[in-house]
């Protein structure tokens, strides 16, 4: 079994892939955000028109494709965070703390209401 | 300086946040993909109508907001990968290898042409 | 009851609104496509996490907001078509004919399968 | 030259196309909004990574594809409005009037600032 990668290692590989191709010139933040949403739509397209049960079945039979779509989003997202010098895990942790305040357990439990309507 | 988080740690926190609120019932894969694209649009909205220079200026002055938007996408993406038992970094590494074949350096260098038109 | 507007009339109003504000400089096709997807995400956000029944209920109680979101998408779409000299209804009619060939009734009836998998 | 279609005529054709295939069962509002955003991403993908000049060149050489993408969005949007009994042109006109108040000409002229920051 291969050794698990770390985030700094994957970021290094993303940078190399990009810079070997001299693509930084295209990777301004607006273009990165565009690419993230295009990939997000490709992921969503797999579930278009499907019921919850059909989706569950589909992901079992099309694991590779779903995994590749998620990886596409992740690559642009990790690179964009790197370009902005954002520590992605730290940013997630900070956001989780903010969300915990926006959605107190007693109020939010079992409900999908947005915080400004809670 | 706080100790850096690891991916398993952040995933554990995402799970706890969700399960404390009994939200797994809403987090089927289709709903997760919808949430990813909604957050991706919120990120993109920051750059709407802006030129490259304006975007560069904007991210300097609105770092917190951009970081929070990226974190929002990441949280749904990490959770979705976790729900599907996908090793996110491994998936990214596999995709990078596929992309390296689709975009050979001599052909792709300095060009943003899609592989099927290269 | 007010007289119904025609498409040329609404396009004229969209153009005037834009040109009174000297906004054509921002309305290149890429920026228009970005604005369309941002508005599409705002429409989708109304249905985030909701079941089919909840959506049905929600649209009854939030008609004005849904109507405004749909209008936002339509305004950018009509303007973009106008900027490209595209006859929107003619383009839709042409696409309907193409789709009728891609999705023959006997094969497609009652199924949401994409044409390339039918 | 063929006679120009009217909106009621195109809506009739969209309904027939859908109902001949018994697809109304899939066309709840959430699924329609998902389809709109997926098509919006396909339109945007044509402009991915491209500069303003490249986009201008591209639309000249790929008119048919762009027209088809715009038609795809329009078909779902017109159908969704129809399903909700929304008069699309009337909704657009109402929104234009609201926007005229949000963006007074003297304040908004030549600027792409959002109304809440104007």
GROMACS .gro file of C-alpha atoms in nm:
model
  472
    1UNK     CA    1   0.000   0.000   0.000
    2UNK     CA    2   0.137   0.343  -0.098
    3UNK     CA    3   0.224   0.591   0.173
    4UNK     CA    4  -0.049   0.853   0.228
    5UNK     CA    5   0.017   1.192   0.076
    6UNK     CA    6   0.016   1.509   0.284
    7UNK     CA    7  -0.141   1.840   0.182
    8UNK     CA    8   0.195   2.014   0.129
    9UNK     CA    9   0.297   1.726  -0.100
   10UNK     CA   10  -0.019   1.747  -0.311
   11UNK     CA   11   0.012   2.126  -0.334
   12UNK     CA   12   0.370   2.083  -0.453
   13UNK     CA   13   0.249   1.847  -0.727
   14UNK     CA   14  -0.028   2.084  -0.833
   15UNK     CA   15   0.220   2.370  -0.858
   16UNK     CA   16   0.463   2.162  -1.061
   17UNK     CA   17   0.192   2.043  -1.298
   18UNK     CA   18   0.084   2.402  -1.357
   19UNK     CA   19   0.429   2.555  -1.383
   20UNK     CA   20   0.568   2.284  -1.611
   21UNK     CA   21   0.297   2.398  -1.854
   22UNK     CA   22   0.344   2.769  -1.789
   23UNK     CA   23  -0.022   2.803  -1.695
   24UNK     CA   24   0.004   3.050  -1.406
   25UNK     CA   25  -0.067   3.327  -1.658
   26UNK     CA   26  -0.424   3.192  -1.688
   27UNK     CA   27  -0.477   3.113  -1.320
   28UNK     CA   28  -0.588   3.449  -1.183
   29UNK     CA   29  -0.846   3.421  -0.903
   30UNK     CA   30  -1.147   3.494  -1.124
   31UNK     CA   31  -1.050   3.220  -1.369
   32UNK     CA   32  -0.991   2.979  -1.080
   33UNK     CA   33  -1.335   3.052  -0.935
   34UNK     CA   34  -1.486   2.996  -1.281
   35UNK     CA   35  -1.310   2.661  -1.308
   36UNK     CA   36  -1.431   2.555  -0.965
   37UNK     CA   37  -1.794   2.621  -1.056
   38UNK     CA   38  -1.763   2.448  -1.394
   39UNK     CA   39  -1.628   2.137  -1.221
   40UNK     CA   40  -1.897   2.162  -0.953
   41UNK     CA   41  -2.158   2.155  -1.231
   42UNK     CA   42  -1.999   1.844  -1.380
   43UNK     CA   43  -2.028   1.672  -1.044
   44UNK     CA   44  -2.391   1.780  -1.010
   45UNK     CA   45  -2.470   1.662  -1.362
   46UNK     CA   46  -2.418   1.303  -1.249
   47UNK     CA   47  -2.720   1.342  -1.023
   48UNK     CA   48  -2.941   1.541  -1.264
   49UNK     CA   49  -3.305   1.422  -1.261
   50UNK     CA   50  -3.221   1.136  -1.022
   51UNK     CA   51  -3.415   1.050  -0.707
   52UNK     CA   52  -3.232   0.986  -0.381
   53UNK     CA   53  -3.245   0.610  -0.435
   54UNK     CA   54  -3.124   0.639  -0.792
   55UNK     CA   55  -2.834   0.856  -0.677
   56UNK     CA   56  -2.737   0.600  -0.413
   57UNK     CA   57  -2.739   0.323  -0.675
   58UNK     CA   58  -2.553   0.539  -0.925
   59UNK     CA   59  -2.262   0.625  -0.697
   60UNK     CA   60  -2.209   0.255  -0.628
   61UNK     CA   61  -2.182   0.181  -1.000
   62UNK     CA   62  -1.990   0.493  -1.105
   63UNK     CA   63  -1.745   0.541  -0.823
   64UNK     CA   64  -1.447   0.622  -1.043
   65UNK     CA   65  -1.621   0.905  -1.227
   66UNK     CA   66  -1.757   1.063  -0.910
   67UNK     CA   67  -1.417   1.042  -0.747
   68UNK     CA   68  -1.257   1.208  -1.050
   69UNK     CA   69  -1.512   1.493  -1.046
   70UNK     CA   70  -1.453   1.556  -0.677
   71UNK     CA   71  -1.078   1.554  -0.739
   72UNK     CA   72  -1.119   1.812  -1.018
   73UNK     CA   73  -1.294   2.053  -0.784
   74UNK     CA   74  -1.041   1.985  -0.508
   75UNK     CA   75  -0.744   2.055  -0.734
   76UNK     CA   76  -0.868   2.398  -0.833
   77UNK     CA   77  -0.974   2.474  -0.477
   78UNK     CA   78  -0.642   2.371  -0.322
   79UNK     CA   79  -0.451   2.566  -0.586
   80UNK     CA   80  -0.664   2.876  -0.538
   81UNK     CA   81  -0.612   2.860  -0.161
   82UNK     CA   82  -0.239   2.816  -0.220
   83UNK     CA   83  -0.230   3.113  -0.459
   84UNK     CA   84  -0.395   3.325  -0.191
   85UNK     CA   85  -0.169   3.193   0.087
   86UNK     CA   86  -0.471   3.052   0.265
   87UNK     CA   87  -0.423   2.761   0.505
   88UNK     CA   88  -0.723   2.557   0.388
   89UNK     CA   89  -0.765   2.339   0.697
   90UNK     CA   90  -0.722   2.637   0.926
   91UNK     CA   91  -0.983   2.829   0.726
   92UNK     CA   92  -1.223   2.535   0.751
   93UNK     CA   93  -1.171   2.511   1.124
   94UNK     CA   94  -1.238   2.885   1.168
   95UNK     CA   95  -1.556   2.854   0.957
   96UNK     CA   96  -1.676   2.554   1.158
   97UNK     CA   97  -1.647   2.765   1.473
   98UNK     CA   98  -1.845   3.048   1.314
   99UNK     CA   99  -2.110   2.804   1.194
  100UNK     CA  100  -2.138   2.655   1.542
  101UNK     CA  101  -2.242   2.999   1.664
  102UNK     CA  102  -2.478   3.061   1.375
  103UNK     CA  103  -2.642   2.723   1.423
  104UNK     CA  104  -2.673   2.651   1.797
  105UNK     CA  105  -2.757   2.283   1.847
  106UNK     CA  106  -3.087   2.333   2.034
  107UNK     CA  107  -3.222   2.563   1.761
  108UNK     CA  108  -3.081   2.391   1.454
  109UNK     CA  109  -3.119   2.025   1.544
  110UNK     CA  110  -3.305   1.828   1.278
  111UNK     CA  111  -3.383   2.139   1.075
  112UNK     CA  112  -3.226   2.263   0.753
  113UNK     CA  113  -3.344   2.622   0.802
  114UNK     CA  114  -3.088   2.890   0.714
  115UNK     CA  115  -2.947   3.072   1.016
  116UNK     CA  116  -3.110   3.405   0.924
  117UNK     CA  117  -3.453   3.237   0.940
  118UNK     CA  118  -3.384   3.018   1.246
  119UNK     CA  119   0.111   2.947   1.711
  120UNK     CA  120  -0.156   2.675   1.708
  121UNK     CA  121  -0.062   2.325   1.595
  122UNK     CA  122  -0.161   2.255   1.234
  123UNK     CA  123  -0.469   2.043   1.188
  124UNK     CA  124  -0.462   1.722   0.987
  125UNK     CA  125  -0.726   1.610   0.736
  126UNK     CA  126  -0.860   1.330   0.962
  127UNK     CA  127  -0.898   1.587   1.240
  128UNK     CA  128  -1.093   1.831   1.025
  129UNK     CA  129  -1.314   1.552   0.891
  130UNK     CA  130  -1.386   1.446   1.248
  131UNK     CA  131  -1.494   1.802   1.330
  132UNK     CA  132  -1.715   1.824   1.019
  133UNK     CA  133  -1.885   1.497   1.112
  134UNK     CA  134  -1.942   1.610   1.468
  135UNK     CA  135  -2.083   1.945   1.360
  136UNK     CA  136  -2.326   1.768   1.127
  137UNK     CA  137  -2.423   1.486   1.360
  138UNK     CA  138  -2.472   1.710   1.664
  139UNK     CA  139  -2.741   1.879   1.454
  140UNK     CA  140  -2.883   1.555   1.312
  141UNK     CA  141  -2.826   1.682   0.959
  142UNK     CA  142  -2.710   1.363   0.787
  143UNK     CA  143  -3.073   1.311   0.679
  144UNK     CA  144  -3.032   1.611   0.443
  145UNK     CA  145  -2.678   1.533   0.325
  146UNK     CA  146  -2.741   1.289   0.043
  147UNK     CA  147  -2.493   1.319  -0.244
  148UNK     CA  148  -2.723   1.525  -0.467
  149UNK     CA  149  -2.785   1.780  -0.193
  150UNK     CA  150  -2.412   1.795  -0.121
  151UNK     CA  151  -2.331   1.861  -0.487
  152UNK     CA  152  -2.598   2.134  -0.490
  153UNK     CA  153  -2.442   2.295  -0.184
  154UNK     CA  154  -2.095   2.284  -0.340
  155UNK     CA  155  -2.214   2.468  -0.651
  156UNK     CA  156  -2.408   2.727  -0.449
  157UNK     CA  157  -2.095   2.804  -0.246
  158UNK     CA  158  -1.884   2.810  -0.566
  159UNK     CA  159  -2.119   3.076  -0.703
  160UNK     CA  160  -2.080   3.283  -0.386
  161UNK     CA  161  -1.704   3.274  -0.433
  162UNK     CA  162  -1.737   3.373  -0.798
  163UNK     CA  163  -1.975   3.657  -0.711
  164UNK     CA  164  -1.688   3.839  -0.539
  165UNK     CA  165  -1.520   3.870  -0.879
  166UNK     CA  166  -1.834   3.951  -1.085
  167UNK     CA  167  -1.774   4.228  -1.341
  168UNK     CA  168  -1.419   4.286  -1.214
  169UNK     CA  169  -1.109   4.310  -1.431
  170UNK     CA  170  -0.796   4.116  -1.343
  171UNK     CA  171  -0.644   4.419  -1.171
  172UNK     CA  172  -0.960   4.492  -0.977
  173UNK     CA  173  -0.973   4.130  -0.860
  174UNK     CA  174  -0.613   4.147  -0.743
  175UNK     CA  175  -0.688   4.463  -0.544
  176UNK     CA  176  -1.012   4.319  -0.411
  177UNK     CA  177  -0.860   4.003  -0.267
  178UNK     CA  178  -0.604   4.212  -0.078
  179UNK     CA  179  -0.881   4.416   0.084
  180UNK     CA  180  -1.132   4.134   0.139
  181UNK     CA  181  -0.913   3.846   0.243
  182UNK     CA  182  -1.139   3.726   0.525
  183UNK     CA  183  -1.447   3.695   0.305
  184UNK     CA  184  -1.264   3.512   0.028
  185UNK     CA  185  -1.110   3.275   0.279
  186UNK     CA  186  -1.453   3.204   0.429
  187UNK     CA  187  -1.604   3.131   0.085
  188UNK     CA  188  -1.323   2.890  -0.001
  189UNK     CA  189  -1.370   2.721   0.338
  190UNK     CA  190  -1.743   2.679   0.269
  191UNK     CA  191  -1.676   2.494  -0.055
  192UNK     CA  192  -1.402   2.287   0.110
  193UNK     CA  193  -1.624   2.179   0.398
  194UNK     CA  194  -1.892   2.039   0.170
  195UNK     CA  195  -1.632   1.884  -0.059
  196UNK     CA  196  -1.441   1.714   0.224
  197UNK     CA  197  -1.766   1.589   0.376
  198UNK     CA  198  -1.892   1.454   0.045
  199UNK     CA  199  -1.563   1.274  -0.014
  200UNK     CA  200  -1.586   1.135   0.339
  201UNK     CA  201  -1.945   1.021   0.286
  202UNK     CA  202  -1.831   0.836  -0.027
  203UNK     CA  203  -1.523   0.688   0.142
  204UNK     CA  204  -1.302   0.872  -0.103
  205UNK     CA  205  -0.943   0.950  -0.002
  206UNK     CA  206  -0.939   1.308  -0.132
  207UNK     CA  207  -0.562   1.352  -0.162
  208UNK     CA  208  -0.524   1.011  -0.325
  209UNK     CA  209  -0.800   1.099  -0.573
  210UNK     CA  210  -0.628   1.427  -0.653
  211UNK     CA  211  -0.297   1.252  -0.706
  212UNK     CA  212  -0.458   0.999  -0.942
  213UNK     CA  213  -0.624   1.282  -1.137
  214UNK     CA  214  -0.297   1.474  -1.163
  215UNK     CA  215  -0.141   1.167  -1.323
  216UNK     CA  216  -0.429   1.137  -1.572
  217UNK     CA  217  -0.405   1.507  -1.653
  218UNK     CA  218  -0.031   1.478  -1.711
  219UNK     CA  219  -0.110   1.228  -1.987
  220UNK     CA  220  -0.393   1.438  -2.132
  221UNK     CA  221  -0.175   1.748  -2.133
  222UNK     CA  222   0.181   1.651  -2.238
  223UNK     CA  223   0.415   1.939  -2.160
  224UNK     CA  224   0.545   1.996  -2.516
  225UNK     CA  225   0.190   2.022  -2.652
  226UNK     CA  226   0.021   2.207  -2.367
  227UNK     CA  227   0.291   2.452  -2.264
  228UNK     CA  228   0.167   2.811  -2.258
  229UNK     CA  229  -0.171   2.715  -2.402
  230UNK     CA  230  -0.508   2.685  -2.231
  231UNK     CA  231  -0.658   2.467  -2.504
  232UNK     CA  232  -0.872   2.176  -2.382
  233UNK     CA  233  -0.709   1.835  -2.430
  234UNK     CA  234  -0.963   1.722  -2.689
  235UNK     CA  235  -0.869   2.018  -2.908
  236UNK     CA  236  -0.493   2.008  -2.843
  237UNK     CA  237  -5.493   4.512  -1.707
  238UNK     CA  238  -5.167   4.625  -1.867
  239UNK     CA  239  -5.096   4.532  -2.228
  240UNK     CA  240  -4.858   4.237  -2.259
  241UNK     CA  241  -4.500   4.323  -2.346
  242UNK     CA  242  -4.329   4.176  -2.651
  243UNK     CA  243  -3.972   4.045  -2.663
  244UNK     CA  244  -3.845   4.337  -2.873
  245UNK     CA  245  -3.995   4.576  -2.617
  246UNK     CA  246  -3.827   4.405  -2.322
  247UNK     CA  247  -3.495   4.391  -2.507
  248UNK     CA  248  -3.524   4.762  -2.575
  249UNK     CA  249  -3.577   4.827  -2.203
  250UNK     CA  250  -3.281   4.607  -2.107
  251UNK     CA  251  -3.058   4.794  -2.352
  252UNK     CA  252  -3.172   5.131  -2.223
  253UNK     CA  253  -3.121   5.031  -1.862
  254UNK     CA  254  -2.767   4.917  -1.942
  255UNK     CA  255  -2.672   5.205  -2.169
  256UNK     CA  256  -2.813   5.475  -1.939
  257UNK     CA  257  -2.556   5.344  -1.686
  258UNK     CA  258  -2.276   5.302  -1.939
  259UNK     CA  259  -2.242   4.936  -1.843
  260UNK     CA  260  -2.175   4.782  -2.185
  261UNK     CA  261  -1.803   4.807  -2.105
  262UNK     CA  262  -1.853   4.534  -1.840
  263UNK     CA  263  -2.094   4.317  -2.041
  264UNK     CA  264  -1.857   4.108  -2.249
  265UNK     CA  265  -1.981   3.754  -2.312
  266UNK     CA  266  -1.768   3.594  -2.040
  267UNK     CA  267  -1.898   3.834  -1.777
  268UNK     CA  268  -2.255   3.776  -1.896
  269UNK     CA  269  -2.214   3.398  -1.867
  270UNK     CA  270  -2.071   3.446  -1.517
  271UNK     CA  271  -2.372   3.658  -1.418
  272UNK     CA  272  -2.613   3.399  -1.554
  273UNK     CA  273  -2.459   3.123  -1.343
  274UNK     CA  274  -2.448   3.341  -1.030
  275UNK     CA  275  -2.820   3.414  -1.067
  276UNK     CA  276  -2.891   3.047  -1.141
  277UNK     CA  277  -2.725   2.960  -0.810
  278UNK     CA  278  -2.941   3.214  -0.627
  279UNK     CA  279  -3.251   3.048  -0.771
  280UNK     CA  280  -3.122   2.703  -0.670
  281UNK     CA  281  -3.040   2.824  -0.320
  282UNK     CA  282  -3.413   2.865  -0.250
  283UNK     CA  283  -3.447   2.488  -0.285
  284UNK     CA  284  -3.127   2.389  -0.100
  285UNK     CA  285  -3.179   2.091   0.134
  286UNK     CA  286  -3.556   2.085   0.062
  287UNK     CA  287  -3.757   1.777  -0.027
  288UNK     CA  288  -3.997   1.783  -0.321
  289UNK     CA  289  -4.292   1.851  -0.090
  290UNK     CA  290  -4.110   2.126   0.093
  291UNK     CA  291  -4.019   2.290  -0.239
  292UNK     CA  292  -4.382   2.279  -0.351
  293UNK     CA  293  -4.491   2.444  -0.026
  294UNK     CA  294  -4.209   2.697  -0.042
  295UNK     CA  295  -4.288   2.825  -0.391
  296UNK     CA  296  -4.647   2.887  -0.285
  297UNK     CA  297  -4.532   3.103   0.005
  298UNK     CA  298  -4.240   3.276  -0.168
  299UNK     CA  299  -4.371   3.341  -0.515
  300UNK     CA  300  -4.236   3.695  -0.542
  301UNK     CA  301  -3.878   3.596  -0.462
  302UNK     CA  302  -3.877   3.300  -0.701
  303UNK     CA  303  -4.023   3.517  -0.976
  304UNK     CA  304  -3.754   3.779  -0.918
  305UNK     CA  305  -3.475   3.518  -0.934
  306UNK     CA  306  -3.610   3.379  -1.261
  307UNK     CA  307  -3.635   3.733  -1.399
  308UNK     CA  308  -3.270   3.797  -1.306
  309UNK     CA  309  -3.152   3.499  -1.505
  310UNK     CA  310  -3.381   3.591  -1.795
  311UNK     CA  311  -3.254   3.948  -1.814
  312UNK     CA  312  -2.892   3.842  -1.850
  313UNK     CA  313  -2.987   3.565  -2.091
  314UNK     CA  314  -3.198   3.789  -2.315
  315UNK     CA  315  -2.927   4.054  -2.315
  316UNK     CA  316  -2.654   3.806  -2.398
  317UNK     CA  317  -2.860   3.666  -2.686
  318UNK     CA  318  -2.921   4.022  -2.804
  319UNK     CA  319  -2.550   4.107  -2.783
  320UNK     CA  320  -2.476   3.803  -2.998
  321UNK     CA  321  -2.756   3.879  -3.246
  322UNK     CA  322  -2.924   3.552  -3.155
  323UNK     CA  323  -3.298   3.516  -3.209
  324UNK     CA  324  -3.374   3.344  -2.878
  325UNK     CA  325  -3.707   3.186  -2.971
  326UNK     CA  326  -3.569   3.068  -3.305
  327UNK     CA  327  -3.268   2.916  -3.128
  328UNK     CA  328  -3.499   2.738  -2.883
  329UNK     CA  329  -3.710   2.603  -3.166
  330UNK     CA  330  -3.400   2.471  -3.345
  331UNK     CA  331  -3.279   2.306  -3.024
  332UNK     CA  332  -3.619   2.146  -2.962
  333UNK     CA  333  -3.597   1.986  -3.306
  334UNK     CA  334  -3.245   1.856  -3.233
  335UNK     CA  335  -3.361   1.720  -2.898
  336UNK     CA  336  -3.656   1.546  -3.060
  337UNK     CA  337  -3.405   1.348  -3.268
  338UNK     CA  338  -3.177   1.279  -2.971
  339UNK     CA  339  -3.469   1.162  -2.761
  340UNK     CA  340  -3.712   0.960  -2.980
  341UNK     CA  341  -4.040   0.915  -2.794
  342UNK     CA  342  -4.044   0.534  -2.791
  343UNK     CA  343  -3.694   0.519  -2.641
  344UNK     CA  344  -3.709   0.817  -2.406
  345UNK     CA  345  -4.063   0.791  -2.272
  346UNK     CA  346  -4.077   0.788  -1.894
  347UNK     CA  347  -3.698   0.777  -1.863
  348UNK     CA  348  -3.454   1.053  -1.769
  349UNK     CA  349  -3.153   0.877  -1.920
  350UNK     CA  350  -2.914   1.103  -2.115
  351UNK     CA  351  -2.925   1.051  -2.492
  352UNK     CA  352  -2.572   0.911  -2.507
  353UNK     CA  353  -2.675   0.632  -2.268
  354UNK     CA  354  -3.023   0.570  -2.411
  355UNK     CA  355  -3.809   3.344  -4.433
  356UNK     CA  356  -4.007   3.159  -4.162
  357UNK     CA  357  -4.261   3.351  -3.959
  358UNK     CA  358  -4.129   3.451  -3.617
  359UNK     CA  359  -4.243   3.239  -3.326
  360UNK     CA  360  -4.423   3.389  -3.028
  361UNK     CA  361  -4.359   3.300  -2.664
  362UNK     CA  362  -4.691   3.115  -2.624
  363UNK     CA  363  -4.602   2.908  -2.931
  364UNK     CA  364  -4.259   2.812  -2.799
  365UNK     CA  365  -4.403   2.729  -2.458
  366UNK     CA  366  -4.658   2.505  -2.627
  367UNK     CA  367  -4.377   2.322  -2.808
  368UNK     CA  368  -4.175   2.283  -2.486
  369UNK     CA  369  -4.479   2.138  -2.309
  370UNK     CA  370  -4.549   1.897  -2.593
  371UNK     CA  371  -4.186   1.783  -2.610
  372UNK     CA  372  -4.191   1.714  -2.236
  373UNK     CA  373  -4.534   1.555  -2.216
  374UNK     CA  374  -4.483   1.331  -2.522
  375UNK     CA  375  -4.196   1.180  -2.320
  376UNK     CA  376  -4.385   1.174  -1.991
  377UNK     CA  377  -4.111   1.378  -1.826
  378UNK     CA  378  -4.320   1.606  -1.604
  379UNK     CA  379  -4.259   1.354  -1.321
  380UNK     CA  380  -3.890   1.464  -1.319
  381UNK     CA  381  -3.950   1.836  -1.371
  382UNK     CA  382  -4.012   1.954  -1.016
  383UNK     CA  383  -3.880   2.305  -0.945
  384UNK     CA  384  -3.562   2.187  -0.773
  385UNK     CA  385  -3.467   1.965  -1.066
  386UNK     CA  386  -3.543   2.249  -1.309
  387UNK     CA  387  -3.318   2.488  -1.116
  388UNK     CA  388  -3.044   2.222  -1.117
  389UNK     CA  389  -3.076   2.184  -1.494
  390UNK     CA  390  -3.058   2.560  -1.546
  391UNK     CA  391  -2.731   2.584  -1.353
  392UNK     CA  392  -2.580   2.283  -1.531
  393UNK     CA  393  -2.656   2.442  -1.868
  394UNK     CA  394  -2.526   2.778  -1.746
  395UNK     CA  395  -2.196   2.607  -1.661
  396UNK     CA  396  -2.179   2.457  -2.011
  397UNK     CA  397  -2.216   2.804  -2.157
  398UNK     CA  398  -1.948   2.940  -1.926
  399UNK     CA  399  -1.713   2.654  -2.012
  400UNK     CA  400  -1.681   2.792  -2.365
  401UNK     CA  401  -1.511   3.098  -2.218
  402UNK     CA  402  -1.299   2.919  -1.956
  403UNK     CA  403  -0.943   3.059  -1.937
  404UNK     CA  404  -1.006   3.293  -2.231
  405UNK     CA  405  -0.921   3.663  -2.239
  406UNK     CA  406  -1.176   3.915  -2.360
  407UNK     CA  407  -1.021   3.921  -2.708
  408UNK     CA  408  -1.009   3.544  -2.728
  409UNK     CA  409  -1.376   3.525  -2.629
  410UNK     CA  410  -1.470   3.774  -2.899
  411UNK     CA  411  -1.283   3.568  -3.160
  412UNK     CA  412  -1.427   3.244  -3.027
  413UNK     CA  413  -1.792   3.347  -3.048
  414UNK     CA  414  -1.740   3.446  -3.411
  415UNK     CA  415  -1.606   3.099  -3.493
  416UNK     CA  416  -1.840   2.895  -3.273
  417UNK     CA  417  -2.170   3.071  -3.312
  418UNK     CA  418  -2.380   2.755  -3.345
  419UNK     CA  419  -2.253   2.603  -3.020
  420UNK     CA  420  -2.300   2.922  -2.821
  421UNK     CA  421  -2.650   2.964  -2.961
  422UNK     CA  422  -2.735   2.606  -2.865
  423UNK     CA  423  -2.608   2.655  -2.509
  424UNK     CA  424  -2.813   2.971  -2.467
  425UNK     CA  425  -3.117   2.790  -2.604
  426UNK     CA  426  -3.068   2.509  -2.351
  427UNK     CA  427  -3.078   2.751  -2.060
  428UNK     CA  428  -3.375   2.934  -2.211
  429UNK     CA  429  -3.578   2.617  -2.256
  430UNK     CA  430  -3.549   2.517  -1.892
  431UNK     CA  431  -3.607   2.875  -1.779
  432UNK     CA  432  -3.919   2.925  -1.994
  433UNK     CA  433  -4.054   2.589  -1.882
  434UNK     CA  434  -3.989   2.661  -1.516
  435UNK     CA  435  -4.163   2.999  -1.546
  436UNK     CA  436  -4.452   2.825  -1.721
  437UNK     CA  437  -4.475   2.558  -1.449
  438UNK     CA  438  -4.496   2.834  -1.190
  439UNK     CA  439  -4.750   3.037  -1.390
  440UNK     CA  440  -4.503   3.322  -1.413
  441UNK     CA  441  -4.534   3.570  -1.699
  442UNK     CA  442  -4.163   3.588  -1.782
  443UNK     CA  443  -4.164   3.921  -1.968
  444UNK     CA  444  -4.383   4.081  -1.703
  445UNK     CA  445  -4.147   3.953  -1.432
  446UNK     CA  446  -3.850   4.095  -1.621
  447UNK     CA  447  -4.020   4.430  -1.658
  448UNK     CA  448  -4.100   4.442  -1.285
  449UNK     CA  449  -3.738   4.356  -1.201
  450UNK     CA  450  -3.606   4.624  -1.437
  451UNK     CA  451  -3.813   4.879  -1.249
  452UNK     CA  452  -3.678   4.757  -0.915
  453UNK     CA  453  -3.323   4.767  -1.050
  454UNK     CA  454  -3.373   5.122  -1.176
  455UNK     CA  455  -3.442   5.224  -0.816
  456UNK     CA  456  -3.151   5.023  -0.677
  457UNK     CA  457  -2.914   5.168  -0.934
  458UNK     CA  458  -2.996   5.538  -0.988
  459UNK     CA  459  -2.819   5.663  -1.300
  460UNK     CA  460  -2.614   5.939  -1.135
  461UNK     CA  461  -2.474   5.699  -0.875
  462UNK     CA  462  -2.432   5.388  -1.088
  463UNK     CA  463  -2.310   5.536  -1.415
  464UNK     CA  464  -1.986   5.376  -1.535
  465UNK     CA  465  -1.949   5.169  -1.217
  466UNK     CA  466  -2.012   4.799  -1.159
  467UNK     CA  467  -2.044   4.835  -0.783
  468UNK     CA  468  -2.324   4.632  -0.623
  469UNK     CA  469  -2.617   4.843  -0.501
  470UNK     CA  470  -2.552   4.765  -0.135
  471UNK     CA  471  -2.203   4.916  -0.167
  472UNK     CA  472  -2.298   5.207  -0.395
   0.00000   0.00000   0.00000
